[in-house]
Amino acid sequence: MDKLYLVVPCYNEEEVLKETAKRLCEKLMSLIKANKISEDSKILFVNDGSKDETWNIIKTLYEKNSFIQGIKLSRNEGHQNALFCGLIHAKDECDVAISLDADLQDDVDVIDEFIEKYHEGSDIVYGVRNSRKKDSFFKRTSAEGFYKVMKLLGVDIVYNHADYRLMSKNALNALSEFNEVNLFLRGIVPLIGYKSDVVYYERHERFAGESKYPLKKMLSFAFEGITSFSIKPIKFISAIGFLIFSISILMLIYSLIMFSIGNTHPGWTSLIISIWAIGGLQLLAIGIIGEYIGKAYLETKHRPKYFVEKYLVHKEMLTNYDILKSETTINN
């Protein structure tokens, strides 16, 4: 029987964590009773430098429930690094891992379908939203635009997929070979290339707390993904530069012709517009190129992605008594 790990990165999730742990334990229990997973399957919470009571809640859950394990990062390293930490830890302990967010907006009932796809031979199973009807107009259009832009730039990314996915031990071992500092797992995982499948689901409303991805973070995350996986923006700059240079040659020829026939005008407005347009384009180009140089700079340092301050790990195997005890204590 395969040992399953549910990997859940957490940042300031005190309002949802107890309910999340309850629902996930219930899901593990149903899978165990259906003989779909091993009795020693686990839920691994990764505390990403939370400033509230998230870690204390994880410790309490760990002490009361044999399903629960915890990792505490020394500081806030970001969602992708926290998730990567949990998956890398899980790869040595499990046969298969499923990553999901702590707010449980991703439907946990489709975990059964994930497991079925895995048993059918898929090493990676992507959770894909079947619609975005519950999103606001801005969020829906911006998110769909992001996926389309990523495809246009040549990035192999699964449309409407976030970080709700199943990965086998083989896929997790392959993931551990990626050493870059600038992590964008939605783009990295498809690069592994192992057999994959898709499970569609309806995304729920967040049952408590606030989203940890405001507009500023969403834009930063999108830009991180684009610059981590595509050099087409630099090629685009080169193309624009060549176009402007070509236009300038034509304008030079035009100006010389006008001067030779004595048909000249002051042209102050067009001159000022040209200076501002070209100057702005140059600054934009320098900024984009600088972003790539900055990423290369960070990669050459080979700094660790995170530091683990503390592990909460049950070393003993679960018994039937432990499972029944877990089912009782999680509801108290």
mmCIF file of C-alpha atoms in Angstrom:
data_model
loop_
_atom_site.group_PDB
_atom_site.id
_atom_site.type_symbol
_atom_site.label_atom_id
_atom_site.label_comp_id
_atom_site.label_asym_id
_atom_site.label_seq_id
_atom_site.Cartn_x
_atom_site.Cartn_y
_atom_site.Cartn_z
ATOM 1 C CA MET A 1 0.000 0.000 0.000
ATOM 2 C CA ASP A 2 1.381 3.423 -0.959
ATOM 3 C CA LYS A 3 2.295 5.939 1.719
ATOM 4 C CA LEU A 4 0.750 9.352 0.995
ATOM 5 C CA TYR A 5 1.976 12.723 2.232
ATOM 6 C CA LEU A 6 -0.243 15.808 2.050
ATOM 7 C CA VAL A 7 2.118 18.794 1.927
ATOM 8 C CA VAL A 8 0.557 22.069 3.104
ATOM 9 C CA PRO A 9 2.569 25.334 3.163
ATOM 10 C CA CYS A 10 1.246 27.769 5.767
ATOM 11 C CA TYR A 11 1.668 31.491 6.271
ATOM 12 C CA ASN A 12 -0.476 33.212 8.922
ATOM 13 C CA GLU A 13 -3.200 30.560 8.733
ATOM 14 C CA GLU A 14 -4.324 30.503 12.364
ATOM 15 C CA GLU A 15 -7.970 31.080 11.404
ATOM 16 C CA VAL A 16 -8.221 28.053 9.127
ATOM 17 C CA LEU A 17 -5.616 25.575 10.352
ATOM 18 C CA LYS A 18 -7.682 23.563 12.835
ATOM 19 C CA GLU A 19 -10.530 23.095 10.370
ATOM 20 C CA THR A 20 -8.037 22.274 7.618
ATOM 21 C CA ALA A 21 -6.391 19.614 9.785
ATOM 22 C CA LYS A 22 -9.790 18.137 10.639
ATOM 23 C CA ARG A 23 -10.892 17.858 7.010
ATOM 24 C CA LEU A 24 -7.574 16.437 5.829
ATOM 25 C CA CYS A 25 -7.519 13.841 8.615
ATOM 26 C CA GLU A 26 -11.033 12.797 7.676
ATOM 27 C CA LYS A 27 -9.911 12.445 4.072
ATOM 28 C CA LEU A 28 -6.906 10.318 5.047
ATOM 29 C CA MET A 29 -9.128 8.126 7.205
ATOM 30 C CA SER A 30 -11.561 7.505 4.348
ATOM 31 C CA LEU A 31 -8.700 6.624 1.979
ATOM 32 C CA ILE A 32 -7.151 4.257 4.527
ATOM 33 C CA LYS A 33 -10.463 2.534 5.185
ATOM 34 C CA ALA A 34 -10.931 2.124 1.427
ATOM 35 C CA ASN A 35 -7.452 0.503 1.245
ATOM 36 C CA LYS A 36 -6.227 3.146 -1.195
ATOM 37 C CA ILE A 37 -3.277 4.360 0.896
ATOM 38 C CA SER A 38 -1.063 3.117 3.704
ATOM 39 C CA GLU A 39 -1.962 3.522 7.385
ATOM 40 C CA ASP A 40 1.229 5.515 8.023
ATOM 41 C CA SER A 41 0.314 8.306 5.603
ATOM 42 C CA LYS A 42 0.884 11.831 6.929
ATOM 43 C CA ILE A 43 -0.103 15.493 6.725
ATOM 44 C CA LEU A 44 2.962 17.756 6.617
ATOM 45 C CA PHE A 45 2.417 21.412 7.518
ATOM 46 C CA VAL A 46 5.274 23.750 6.547
ATOM 47 C CA ASN A 47 5.249 26.973 8.551
ATOM 48 C CA ASP A 48 6.671 29.699 6.310
ATOM 49 C CA GLY A 49 7.725 32.203 8.979
ATOM 50 C CA SER A 50 4.182 32.972 10.146
ATOM 51 C CA LYS A 51 3.757 35.930 12.494
ATOM 52 C CA ASP A 52 0.596 34.661 14.178
ATOM 53 C CA GLU A 53 -0.177 31.464 16.122
ATOM 54 C CA THR A 54 0.179 29.138 13.129
ATOM 55 C CA TRP A 55 3.232 27.288 14.476
ATOM 56 C CA ASN A 56 1.759 26.869 17.970
ATOM 57 C CA ILE A 57 -1.377 25.387 16.429
ATOM 58 C CA ILE A 58 0.747 22.988 14.357
ATOM 59 C CA LYS A 59 2.591 21.908 17.528
ATOM 60 C CA THR A 60 -0.705 21.297 19.336
ATOM 61 C CA LEU A 61 -2.076 19.274 16.427
ATOM 62 C CA TYR A 62 1.160 17.278 16.285
ATOM 63 C CA GLU A 63 0.980 16.425 19.974
ATOM 64 C CA LYS A 64 -2.613 15.241 19.716
ATOM 65 C CA ASN A 65 -2.639 13.549 16.345
ATOM 66 C CA SER A 66 -0.335 10.955 14.831
ATOM 67 C CA PHE A 67 -1.208 12.021 11.310
ATOM 68 C CA ILE A 68 0.294 15.482 11.757
ATOM 69 C CA GLN A 69 3.899 16.483 11.119
ATOM 70 C CA GLY A 70 5.402 19.947 10.993
ATOM 71 C CA ILE A 71 8.362 21.866 9.625
ATOM 72 C CA LYS A 72 9.212 25.370 10.796
ATOM 73 C CA LEU A 73 11.282 27.557 8.484
ATOM 74 C CA SER A 74 13.561 30.056 10.185
ATOM 75 C CA ARG A 75 11.956 32.982 8.310
ATOM 76 C CA ASN A 76 9.425 33.760 5.621
ATOM 77 C CA GLU A 77 10.863 32.422 2.345
ATOM 78 C CA GLY A 78 7.755 32.600 0.174
ATOM 79 C CA HIS A 79 5.105 30.079 -0.836
ATOM 80 C CA GLN A 80 7.180 28.342 -3.526
ATOM 81 C CA ASN A 81 10.193 27.773 -1.265
ATOM 82 C CA ALA A 82 8.007 26.511 1.587
ATOM 83 C CA LEU A 83 6.235 24.110 -0.758
ATOM 84 C CA PHE A 84 9.537 22.944 -2.238
ATOM 85 C CA CYS A 85 10.881 22.319 1.294
ATOM 86 C CA GLY A 86 7.874 20.164 2.164
ATOM 87 C CA LEU A 87 8.063 18.147 -1.043
ATOM 88 C CA ILE A 88 11.800 17.531 -0.709
ATOM 89 C CA HIS A 89 11.331 16.352 2.864
ATOM 90 C CA ALA A 90 8.404 14.136 1.822
ATOM 91 C CA LYS A 91 10.270 12.439 -1.025
ATOM 92 C CA ASP A 92 12.386 10.377 1.389
ATOM 93 C CA GLU A 93 9.394 9.344 3.484
ATOM 94 C CA CYS A 94 6.524 8.666 1.089
ATOM 95 C CA ASP A 95 5.562 6.930 -2.133
ATOM 96 C CA VAL A 96 3.400 9.777 -3.362
ATOM 97 C CA ALA A 97 2.762 13.384 -2.271
ATOM 98 C CA ILE A 98 -0.052 15.832 -2.892
ATOM 99 C CA SER A 99 0.504 19.553 -2.415
ATOM 100 C CA LEU A 100 -2.363 21.898 -1.568
ATOM 101 C CA ASP A 101 -3.004 25.242 0.111
ATOM 102 C CA ALA A 102 -4.023 25.581 3.744
ATOM 103 C CA ASP A 103 -7.273 27.432 2.964
ATOM 104 C CA LEU A 104 -8.706 24.296 1.266
ATOM 105 C CA GLN A 105 -10.207 26.261 -1.592
ATOM 106 C CA ASP A 106 -8.972 23.335 -3.652
ATOM 107 C CA ASP A 107 -11.525 20.532 -3.351
ATOM 108 C CA VAL A 108 -10.081 17.753 -1.147
ATOM 109 C CA ASP A 109 -12.746 15.298 -2.362
ATOM 110 C CA VAL A 110 -10.929 14.924 -5.679
ATOM 111 C CA ILE A 111 -7.892 13.480 -3.876
ATOM 112 C CA ASP A 112 -9.517 10.097 -4.517
ATOM 113 C CA GLU A 113 -9.300 10.799 -8.258
ATOM 114 C CA PHE A 114 -5.668 11.843 -7.866
ATOM 115 C CA ILE A 115 -4.898 8.478 -6.274
ATOM 116 C CA GLU A 116 -6.792 6.606 -9.004
ATOM 117 C CA LYS A 117 -4.831 8.398 -11.740
ATOM 118 C CA TYR A 118 -1.616 7.562 -9.888
ATOM 119 C CA HIS A 119 -2.562 3.872 -9.676
ATOM 120 C CA GLU A 120 -3.272 3.967 -13.422
ATOM 121 C CA GLY A 121 0.370 4.872 -13.988
ATOM 122 C CA SER A 122 0.634 8.668 -13.840
ATOM 123 C CA ASP A 123 3.639 10.090 -11.982
ATOM 124 C CA ILE A 124 2.178 13.610 -11.956
ATOM 125 C CA VAL A 125 -1.489 14.555 -11.686
ATOM 126 C CA TYR A 126 -2.483 18.203 -12.042
ATOM 127 C CA GLY A 127 -5.521 19.674 -10.307
ATOM 128 C CA VAL A 128 -7.138 22.015 -12.831
ATOM 129 C CA ARG A 129 -10.018 24.387 -12.178
ATOM 130 C CA ASN A 130 -12.942 23.694 -14.485
ATOM 131 C CA SER A 131 -14.131 27.316 -14.314
ATOM 132 C CA ARG A 132 -13.430 30.713 -12.773
ATOM 133 C CA LYS A 133 -17.042 31.803 -12.313
ATOM 134 C CA LYS A 134 -16.515 32.583 -8.619
ATOM 135 C CA ASP A 135 -13.598 34.936 -9.283
ATOM 136 C CA SER A 136 -14.058 38.665 -9.717
ATOM 137 C CA PHE A 137 -13.913 39.986 -13.274
ATOM 138 C CA PHE A 138 -10.457 41.464 -12.721
ATOM 139 C CA LYS A 139 -8.998 38.335 -11.128
ATOM 140 C CA ARG A 140 -10.520 36.070 -13.777
ATOM 141 C CA THR A 141 -9.288 38.115 -16.726
ATOM 142 C CA SER A 142 -5.847 38.738 -15.226
ATOM 143 C CA ALA A 143 -5.346 35.061 -14.351
ATOM 144 C CA GLU A 144 -6.457 33.837 -17.771
ATOM 145 C CA GLY A 145 -4.285 36.500 -19.375
ATOM 146 C CA PHE A 146 -1.291 35.294 -17.360
ATOM 147 C CA TYR A 147 -1.617 31.712 -18.626
ATOM 148 C CA LYS A 148 -2.040 32.909 -22.209
ATOM 149 C CA VAL A 149 1.018 35.152 -21.982
ATOM 150 C CA MET A 150 3.074 32.295 -20.519
ATOM 151 C CA LYS A 151 2.049 30.045 -23.415
ATOM 152 C CA LEU A 152 2.837 32.814 -25.884
ATOM 153 C CA LEU A 153 6.318 33.138 -24.393
ATOM 154 C CA GLY A 154 6.926 29.420 -24.854
ATOM 155 C CA VAL A 155 6.550 28.304 -21.221
ATOM 156 C CA ASP A 156 5.093 24.800 -20.816
ATOM 157 C CA ILE A 157 2.441 25.487 -18.193
ATOM 158 C CA VAL A 158 -0.875 23.753 -17.439
ATOM 159 C CA TYR A 159 -3.797 26.130 -17.991
ATOM 160 C CA ASN A 160 -5.765 27.026 -14.824
ATOM 161 C CA HIS A 161 -3.470 24.904 -12.652
ATOM 162 C CA ALA A 162 -1.936 26.345 -9.488
ATOM 163 C CA ASP A 163 -0.035 24.129 -7.030
ATOM 164 C CA TYR A 164 -2.661 21.473 -6.352
ATOM 165 C CA ARG A 165 -0.944 18.379 -7.741
ATOM 166 C CA LEU A 166 0.116 14.816 -7.057
ATOM 167 C CA MET A 167 3.724 13.732 -7.558
ATOM 168 C CA SER A 168 5.096 10.210 -7.287
ATOM 169 C CA LYS A 169 8.383 9.414 -5.569
ATOM 170 C CA ASN A 170 10.085 9.282 -8.966
ATOM 171 C CA ALA A 171 8.757 12.741 -9.846
ATOM 172 C CA LEU A 172 9.809 14.112 -6.447
ATOM 173 C CA ASN A 173 13.332 12.766 -6.931
ATOM 174 C CA ALA A 174 13.442 14.454 -10.328
ATOM 175 C CA LEU A 175 12.176 17.702 -8.786
ATOM 176 C CA SER A 176 15.027 17.640 -6.269
ATOM 177 C CA GLU A 177 17.486 17.916 -9.175
ATOM 178 C CA PHE A 178 16.350 21.476 -9.880
ATOM 179 C CA ASN A 179 18.693 23.743 -7.967
ATOM 180 C CA GLU A 180 17.642 27.218 -9.085
ATOM 181 C CA VAL A 181 16.951 29.872 -6.481
ATOM 182 C CA ASN A 182 14.127 31.511 -8.462
ATOM 183 C CA LEU A 183 11.461 28.841 -8.041
ATOM 184 C CA PHE A 184 8.343 28.707 -10.193
ATOM 185 C CA LEU A 185 7.010 25.200 -9.620
ATOM 186 C CA ARG A 186 4.118 25.539 -12.079
ATOM 187 C CA GLY A 187 6.731 25.814 -14.809
ATOM 188 C CA ILE A 188 9.313 23.442 -13.342
ATOM 189 C CA VAL A 189 7.092 20.391 -12.788
ATOM 190 C CA PRO A 190 6.015 20.041 -16.471
ATOM 191 C CA LEU A 191 9.725 20.021 -17.397
ATOM 192 C CA ILE A 192 10.116 16.693 -15.596
ATOM 193 C CA GLY A 193 8.289 15.058 -18.472
ATOM 194 C CA TYR A 194 7.004 11.935 -16.712
ATOM 195 C CA LYS A 195 3.568 10.560 -17.545
ATOM 196 C CA SER A 196 0.923 12.996 -16.345
ATOM 197 C CA ASP A 197 -2.825 13.400 -16.170
ATOM 198 C CA VAL A 198 -5.377 15.995 -15.123
ATOM 199 C CA VAL A 199 -8.199 16.065 -12.583
ATOM 200 C CA TYR A 200 -10.799 18.840 -12.903
ATOM 201 C CA TYR A 201 -12.476 20.365 -9.851
ATOM 202 C CA GLU A 202 -14.538 23.318 -8.668
ATOM 203 C CA ARG A 203 -12.640 25.774 -6.475
ATOM 204 C CA HIS A 204 -14.428 26.737 -3.239
ATOM 205 C CA GLU A 205 -14.634 30.043 -1.434
ATOM 206 C CA ARG A 206 -12.120 30.540 1.366
ATOM 207 C CA PHE A 207 -13.997 29.529 4.547
ATOM 208 C CA ALA A 208 -12.028 31.849 6.874
ATOM 209 C CA GLY A 209 -9.160 34.332 6.892
ATOM 210 C CA GLU A 210 -7.859 36.444 4.038
ATOM 211 C CA SER A 211 -6.059 35.608 0.816
ATOM 212 C CA LYS A 212 -2.256 35.671 1.072
ATOM 213 C CA TYR A 213 -2.001 36.688 -2.585
ATOM 214 C CA PRO A 214 -3.034 40.343 -2.976
ATOM 215 C CA LEU A 215 -2.626 42.091 -6.327
ATOM 216 C CA LYS A 216 0.980 43.128 -5.633
ATOM 217 C CA LYS A 217 2.048 39.538 -4.886
ATOM 218 C CA MET A 218 0.119 38.174 -7.858
ATOM 219 C CA LEU A 219 1.898 40.559 -10.220
ATOM 220 C CA SER A 220 5.266 39.779 -8.649
ATOM 221 C CA PHE A 221 4.593 36.043 -8.959
ATOM 222 C CA ALA A 222 3.587 36.415 -12.610
ATOM 223 C CA PHE A 223 6.714 38.417 -13.418
ATOM 224 C CA GLU A 224 8.828 35.852 -11.562
ATOM 225 C CA GLY A 225 7.373 33.073 -13.691
ATOM 226 C CA ILE A 226 7.913 34.922 -16.964
ATOM 227 C CA THR A 227 11.516 35.921 -16.279
ATOM 228 C CA SER A 228 12.411 32.520 -14.823
ATOM 229 C CA PHE A 229 11.291 30.548 -17.859
ATOM 230 C CA SER A 230 11.512 32.699 -20.949
ATOM 231 C CA ILE A 231 14.074 34.986 -22.607
ATOM 232 C CA LYS A 232 11.529 36.166 -25.152
ATOM 233 C CA PRO A 233 11.134 39.561 -23.409
ATOM 234 C CA ILE A 234 14.815 40.225 -24.194
ATOM 235 C CA LYS A 235 14.281 39.116 -27.786
ATOM 236 C CA PHE A 236 11.240 41.387 -27.915
ATOM 237 C CA ILE A 237 13.395 44.319 -26.772
ATOM 238 C CA SER A 238 15.907 43.513 -29.513
ATOM 239 C CA ALA A 239 13.138 43.450 -32.108
ATOM 240 C CA ILE A 240 11.731 46.794 -30.898
ATOM 241 C CA GLY A 241 15.227 48.285 -30.911
ATOM 242 C CA PHE A 242 15.795 47.133 -34.491
ATOM 243 C CA LEU A 243 12.406 48.538 -35.520
ATOM 244 C CA ILE A 244 13.126 51.927 -33.947
ATOM 245 C CA PHE A 245 16.579 51.992 -35.539
ATOM 246 C CA SER A 246 14.990 51.263 -38.936
ATOM 247 C CA ILE A 247 12.446 54.045 -38.448
ATOM 248 C CA SER A 248 15.227 56.451 -37.440
ATOM 249 C CA ILE A 249 17.092 55.702 -40.700
ATOM 250 C CA LEU A 250 13.919 56.407 -42.679
ATOM 251 C CA MET A 251 13.368 59.628 -40.731
ATOM 252 C CA LEU A 252 16.976 60.652 -41.411
ATOM 253 C CA ILE A 253 16.505 60.128 -45.154
ATOM 254 C CA TYR A 254 13.205 62.015 -45.026
ATOM 255 C CA SER A 255 14.810 64.908 -43.129
ATOM 256 C CA LEU A 256 17.703 65.160 -45.619
ATOM 257 C CA ILE A 257 15.277 65.231 -48.549
ATOM 258 C CA MET A 258 13.169 67.938 -46.892
ATOM 259 C CA PHE A 259 16.305 69.952 -46.109
ATOM 260 C CA SER A 260 17.588 69.682 -49.700
ATOM 261 C CA ILE A 261 14.372 71.083 -51.152
ATOM 262 C CA GLY A 262 14.157 73.827 -48.529
ATOM 263 C CA ASN A 263 10.957 72.524 -46.939
ATOM 264 C CA THR A 264 11.918 72.562 -43.239
ATOM 265 C CA HIS A 265 9.836 73.196 -40.105
ATOM 266 C CA PRO A 266 10.829 73.790 -36.498
ATOM 267 C CA GLY A 267 9.549 70.353 -35.415
ATOM 268 C CA TRP A 268 9.895 70.995 -31.693
ATOM 269 C CA THR A 269 6.913 68.832 -30.698
ATOM 270 C CA SER A 270 7.974 65.783 -32.688
ATOM 271 C CA LEU A 271 11.514 66.122 -31.329
ATOM 272 C CA ILE A 272 10.395 66.196 -27.698
ATOM 273 C CA ILE A 273 8.006 63.244 -28.219
ATOM 274 C CA SER A 274 10.792 61.236 -29.847
ATOM 275 C CA ILE A 275 13.208 61.952 -26.998
ATOM 276 C CA TRP A 276 10.695 60.950 -24.319
ATOM 277 C CA ALA A 277 9.548 57.840 -26.219
ATOM 278 C CA ILE A 278 13.044 56.548 -26.906
ATOM 279 C CA GLY A 279 14.226 57.466 -23.397
ATOM 280 C CA GLY A 280 11.319 55.611 -21.810
ATOM 281 C CA LEU A 281 11.921 52.596 -24.013
ATOM 282 C CA GLN A 282 15.586 52.560 -23.042
ATOM 283 C CA LEU A 283 14.760 52.651 -19.328
ATOM 284 C CA LEU A 284 12.220 49.848 -19.758
ATOM 285 C CA ALA A 285 14.747 47.769 -21.684
ATOM 286 C CA ILE A 286 17.442 48.343 -19.073
ATOM 287 C CA GLY A 287 14.994 47.355 -16.332
ATOM 288 C CA ILE A 288 14.008 44.075 -17.994
ATOM 289 C CA ILE A 289 17.604 43.177 -18.816
ATOM 290 C CA GLY A 290 18.551 44.097 -15.247
ATOM 291 C CA GLU A 291 15.942 41.672 -13.937
ATOM 292 C CA TYR A 292 17.602 38.826 -15.833
ATOM 293 C CA ILE A 293 21.055 39.903 -14.681
ATOM 294 C CA GLY A 294 19.778 40.032 -11.107
ATOM 295 C CA LYS A 295 18.417 36.489 -11.358
ATOM 296 C CA ALA A 296 21.717 35.257 -12.771
ATOM 297 C CA TYR A 297 23.478 37.027 -9.892
ATOM 298 C CA LEU A 298 21.315 35.250 -7.306
ATOM 299 C CA GLU A 299 21.816 31.883 -8.987
ATOM 300 C CA THR A 300 25.636 32.216 -8.967
ATOM 301 C CA LYS A 301 25.625 32.697 -5.181
ATOM 302 C CA HIS A 302 24.174 29.188 -4.618
ATOM 303 C CA ARG A 303 22.580 30.336 -1.378
ATOM 304 C CA PRO A 304 20.195 27.908 0.384
ATOM 305 C CA LYS A 305 16.533 28.381 -0.475
ATOM 306 C CA TYR A 306 15.527 28.068 3.189
ATOM 307 C CA PHE A 307 16.690 27.026 6.641
ATOM 308 C CA VAL A 308 14.633 24.626 8.740
ATOM 309 C CA GLU A 309 14.472 25.713 12.357
ATOM 310 C CA LYS A 310 12.520 22.764 13.727
ATOM 311 C CA TYR A 311 11.009 19.428 12.694
ATOM 312 C CA LEU A 312 7.973 17.804 14.270
ATOM 313 C CA VAL A 313 8.112 14.236 13.005
ATOM 314 C CA HIS A 314 6.470 11.060 14.280
ATOM 315 C CA LYS A 315 9.039 8.326 13.730
ATOM 316 C CA GLU A 316 6.809 5.470 14.812
ATOM 317 C CA MET A 317 4.457 3.708 12.428
ATOM 318 C CA LEU A 318 0.740 4.260 12.881
ATOM 319 C CA THR A 319 -1.275 1.442 14.404
ATOM 320 C CA ASN A 320 -5.004 0.947 14.092
ATOM 321 C CA TYR A 321 -5.314 2.329 17.622
ATOM 322 C CA ASP A 322 -3.403 5.469 16.621
ATOM 323 C CA ILE A 323 -5.713 5.982 13.657
ATOM 324 C CA LEU A 324 -8.828 5.701 15.774
ATOM 325 C CA LYS A 325 -7.279 8.018 18.352
ATOM 326 C CA SER A 326 -6.437 10.521 15.643
ATOM 327 C CA GLU A 327 -9.976 10.463 14.343
ATOM 328 C CA THR A 328 -11.249 11.231 17.849
ATOM 329 C CA THR A 329 -8.797 13.920 18.940
ATOM 330 C CA ILE A 330 -8.973 15.950 15.748
ATOM 331 C CA ASN A 331 -12.661 16.568 16.337
ATOM 332 C CA ASN A 332 -12.184 17.700 19.943
#
